[in-house]
Structures are given as structure tokens and as C-alpha cells.
mmCIF file of C-alpha atoms in Angstrom:
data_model
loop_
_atom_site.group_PDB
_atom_site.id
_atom_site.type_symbol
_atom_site.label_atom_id
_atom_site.label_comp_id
_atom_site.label_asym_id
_atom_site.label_seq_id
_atom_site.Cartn_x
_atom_site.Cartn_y
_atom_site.Cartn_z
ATOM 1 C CA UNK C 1 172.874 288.978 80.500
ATOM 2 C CA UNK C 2 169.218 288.822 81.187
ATOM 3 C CA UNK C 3 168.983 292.146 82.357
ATOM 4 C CA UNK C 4 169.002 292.809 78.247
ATOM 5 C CA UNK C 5 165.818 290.897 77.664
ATOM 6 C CA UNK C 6 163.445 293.062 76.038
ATOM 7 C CA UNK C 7 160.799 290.748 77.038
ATOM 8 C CA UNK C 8 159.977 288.380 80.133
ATOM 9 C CA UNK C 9 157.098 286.059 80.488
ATOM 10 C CA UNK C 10 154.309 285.290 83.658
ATOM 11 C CA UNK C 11 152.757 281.563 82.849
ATOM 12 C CA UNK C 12 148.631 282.102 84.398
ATOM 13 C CA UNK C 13 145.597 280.486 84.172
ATOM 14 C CA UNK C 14 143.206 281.317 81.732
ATOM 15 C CA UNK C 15 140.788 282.479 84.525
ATOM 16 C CA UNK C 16 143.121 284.923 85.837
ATOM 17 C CA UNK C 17 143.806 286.128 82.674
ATOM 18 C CA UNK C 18 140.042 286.979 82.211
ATOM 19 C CA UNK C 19 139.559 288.371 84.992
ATOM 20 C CA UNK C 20 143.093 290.711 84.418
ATOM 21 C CA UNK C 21 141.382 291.760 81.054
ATOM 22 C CA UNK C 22 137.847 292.866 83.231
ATOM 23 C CA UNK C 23 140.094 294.933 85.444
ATOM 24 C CA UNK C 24 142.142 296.303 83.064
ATOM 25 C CA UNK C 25 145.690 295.249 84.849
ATOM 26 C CA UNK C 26 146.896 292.049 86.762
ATOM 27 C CA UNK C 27 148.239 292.129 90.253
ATOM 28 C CA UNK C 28 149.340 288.922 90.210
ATOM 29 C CA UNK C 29 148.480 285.130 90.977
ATOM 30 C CA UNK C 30 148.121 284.050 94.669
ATOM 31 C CA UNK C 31 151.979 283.400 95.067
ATOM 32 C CA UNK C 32 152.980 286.608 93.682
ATOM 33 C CA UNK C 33 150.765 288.450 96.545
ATOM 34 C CA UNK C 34 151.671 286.301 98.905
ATOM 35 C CA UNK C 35 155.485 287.169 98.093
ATOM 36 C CA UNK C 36 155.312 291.116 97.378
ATOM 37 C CA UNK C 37 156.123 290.757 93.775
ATOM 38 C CA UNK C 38 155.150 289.557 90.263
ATOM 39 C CA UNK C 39 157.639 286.307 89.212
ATOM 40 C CA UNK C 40 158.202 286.533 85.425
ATOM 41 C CA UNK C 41 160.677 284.877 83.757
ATOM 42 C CA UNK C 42 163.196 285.293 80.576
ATOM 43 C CA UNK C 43 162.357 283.385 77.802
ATOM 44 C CA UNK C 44 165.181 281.130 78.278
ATOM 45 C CA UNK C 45 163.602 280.244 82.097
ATOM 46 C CA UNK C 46 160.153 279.748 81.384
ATOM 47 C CA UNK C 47 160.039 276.212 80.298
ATOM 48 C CA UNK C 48 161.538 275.170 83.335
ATOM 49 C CA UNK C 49 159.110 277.311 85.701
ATOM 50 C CA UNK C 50 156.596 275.933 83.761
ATOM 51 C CA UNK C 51 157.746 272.237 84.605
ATOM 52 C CA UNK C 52 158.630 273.301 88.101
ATOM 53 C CA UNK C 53 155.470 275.275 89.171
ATOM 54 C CA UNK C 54 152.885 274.092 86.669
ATOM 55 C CA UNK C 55 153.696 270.276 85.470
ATOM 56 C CA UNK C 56 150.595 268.684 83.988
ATOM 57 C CA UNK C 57 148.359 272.120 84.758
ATOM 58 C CA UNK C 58 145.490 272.805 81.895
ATOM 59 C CA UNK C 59 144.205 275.681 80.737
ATOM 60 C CA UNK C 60 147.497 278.063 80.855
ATOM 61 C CA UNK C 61 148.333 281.454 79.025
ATOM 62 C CA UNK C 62 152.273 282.246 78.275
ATOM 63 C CA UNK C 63 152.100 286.244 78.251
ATOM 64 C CA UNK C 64 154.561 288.245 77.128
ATOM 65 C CA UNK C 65 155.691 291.303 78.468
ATOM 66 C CA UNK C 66 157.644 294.215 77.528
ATOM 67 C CA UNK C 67 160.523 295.159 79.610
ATOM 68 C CA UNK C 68 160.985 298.222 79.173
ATOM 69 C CA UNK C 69 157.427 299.303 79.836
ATOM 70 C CA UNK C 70 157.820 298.225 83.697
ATOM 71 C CA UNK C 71 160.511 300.828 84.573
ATOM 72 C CA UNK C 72 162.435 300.481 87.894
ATOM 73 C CA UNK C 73 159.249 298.277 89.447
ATOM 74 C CA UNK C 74 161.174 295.070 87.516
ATOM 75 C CA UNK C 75 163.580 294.003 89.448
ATOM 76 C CA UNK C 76 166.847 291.280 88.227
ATOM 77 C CA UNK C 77 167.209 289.399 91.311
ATOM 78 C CA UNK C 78 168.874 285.505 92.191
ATOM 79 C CA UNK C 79 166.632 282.875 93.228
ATOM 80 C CA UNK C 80 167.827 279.734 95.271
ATOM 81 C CA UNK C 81 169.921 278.148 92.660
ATOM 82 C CA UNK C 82 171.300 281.910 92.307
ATOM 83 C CA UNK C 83 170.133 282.462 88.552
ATOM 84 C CA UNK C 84 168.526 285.890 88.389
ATOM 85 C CA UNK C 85 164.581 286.228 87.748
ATOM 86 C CA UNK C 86 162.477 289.266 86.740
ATOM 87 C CA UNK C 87 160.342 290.332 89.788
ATOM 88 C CA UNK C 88 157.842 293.140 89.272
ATOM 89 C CA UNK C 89 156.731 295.256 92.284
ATOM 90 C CA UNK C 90 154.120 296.931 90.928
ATOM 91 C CA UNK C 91 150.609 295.770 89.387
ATOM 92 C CA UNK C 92 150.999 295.055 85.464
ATOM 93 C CA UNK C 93 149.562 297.287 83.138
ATOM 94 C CA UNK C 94 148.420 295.695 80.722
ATOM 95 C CA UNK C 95 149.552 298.203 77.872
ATOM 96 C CA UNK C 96 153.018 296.384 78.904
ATOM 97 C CA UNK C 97 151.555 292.840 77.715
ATOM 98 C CA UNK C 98 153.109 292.405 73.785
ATOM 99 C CA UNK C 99 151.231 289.024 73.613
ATOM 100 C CA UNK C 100 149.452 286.137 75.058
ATOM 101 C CA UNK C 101 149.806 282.459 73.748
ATOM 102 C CA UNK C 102 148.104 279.250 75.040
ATOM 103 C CA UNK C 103 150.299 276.931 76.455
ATOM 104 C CA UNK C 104 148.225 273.387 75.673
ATOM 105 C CA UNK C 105 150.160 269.872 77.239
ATOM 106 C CA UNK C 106 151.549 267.252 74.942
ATOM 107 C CA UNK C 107 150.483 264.258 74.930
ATOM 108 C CA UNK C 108 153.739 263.390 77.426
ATOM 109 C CA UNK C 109 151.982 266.035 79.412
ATOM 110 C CA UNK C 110 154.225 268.850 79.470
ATOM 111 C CA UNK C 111 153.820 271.983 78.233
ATOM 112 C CA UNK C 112 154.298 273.073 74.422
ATOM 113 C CA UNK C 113 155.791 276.293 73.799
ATOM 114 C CA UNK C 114 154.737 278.626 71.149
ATOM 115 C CA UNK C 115 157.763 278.552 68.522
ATOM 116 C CA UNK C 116 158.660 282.117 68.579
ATOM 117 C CA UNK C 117 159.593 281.260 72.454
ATOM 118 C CA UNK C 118 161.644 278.087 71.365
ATOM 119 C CA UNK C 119 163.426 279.856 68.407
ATOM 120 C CA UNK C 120 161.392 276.720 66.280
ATOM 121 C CA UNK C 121 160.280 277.598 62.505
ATOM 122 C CA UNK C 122 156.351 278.567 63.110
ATOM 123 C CA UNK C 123 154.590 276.426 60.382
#
């Protein structure tokens, strides 16, 4: 049940990162303000947002974020295919963030995730 994930993940560009860090919090890429809401993802989701939203996109951050630091601003709800997603409606603190990974491209182009994501031996 992903409403048991301890953490969920938010795929950004390395500028917004920086500029999340300067401020101190992150209130989300344009799509998130446009919708009203921060899209995360479980860990089990992000490779496909990542192939859905951000195929062959450089310069990318996988951050990590703790669950239970958001509170009742994260929000388990279905998106069109009816899975449920993380939302957060609230800006992210970013004493919630547990880490940040790059996510560099293969050389098929897609994105490589860091192996504590995949469940791959780190080595």
C-alpha cells in the first residue's frame, strides 16, 4: 500500500534545486504551481515519471523525501490510470529532504537510478 512509504521522491532540475537550497524550501516546479500541488512519487513510480515527464532531460536531481515529515499536506490520490500518487499541498521544507542523488542518462538515454532506489547492490 503506498500510503506506507516512508519515503517519496520529486525528479527536478539541478537549477531548481539551487535555487530551493538559496531559499531554504521548494515550492515546486512550474507544473506543480500550475496544478496546486507538489507531484512526488513512490519509489516504485519514479522511473516511469521519469520516462514519462523527463525522457532524455540532463541535468536532473532524484530527491528524497521523508513522509512522515509532510503531515496531512501529502496527500495519496489516483491519477488517470487510477494508481495513487503522493501530492503535497504545501511548500517543502527542506528539513523533510533525506537525500538528493543525480540522475545522469545512459548511454540509451534514459535515466539511471541510484541503486538504493532500484534495490541494486551499490558497488
Amino acid at each position: 500500500m503506498p500510503m506506507a512509504a516512508s519515503l517519496v521522491y520529486k525528479i527536478v532540475s539541478e537549477h531548481e534545486w539551487i535555487a530551493a537550497e538559496a531559499e531554504g524550501r521548494f515550492i515546486g516546479s512550474a507544473v506543480d504551481i500550475d496544478d496546486g500541488f507538489i507531484h512526488f512519487s513512490t519509489a516504485e513510480q519514479a522511473p516511469e515519471t521519469a520516462s514519462r515527464h523527463f525522457a532524455g532531460r540532463k541535468g536532473l536531481l532524484l530527491v528524497a523525501v521523508e513522509t512522515a515529515a509532510l503531515g496531512e499536506a501529502l496527500k495519496w490520490e489516483p491519477s488517470r490510470g487510477g494508481a495513487l500518487f503522493p501530492h503535497l499541498y504545501d511548500v517543502l521544507s527542506l528539513e523533510a529532504v533525506a537525500r538528493v542523488d543525480p540522475l545522469p542518462l545512459d548511454e540509451e538515454g534514459e535515466h539511471v537510478f541510484p541503486p538504493h532506489l532500484t534495490g541494486e547492490a551499490e558497488g
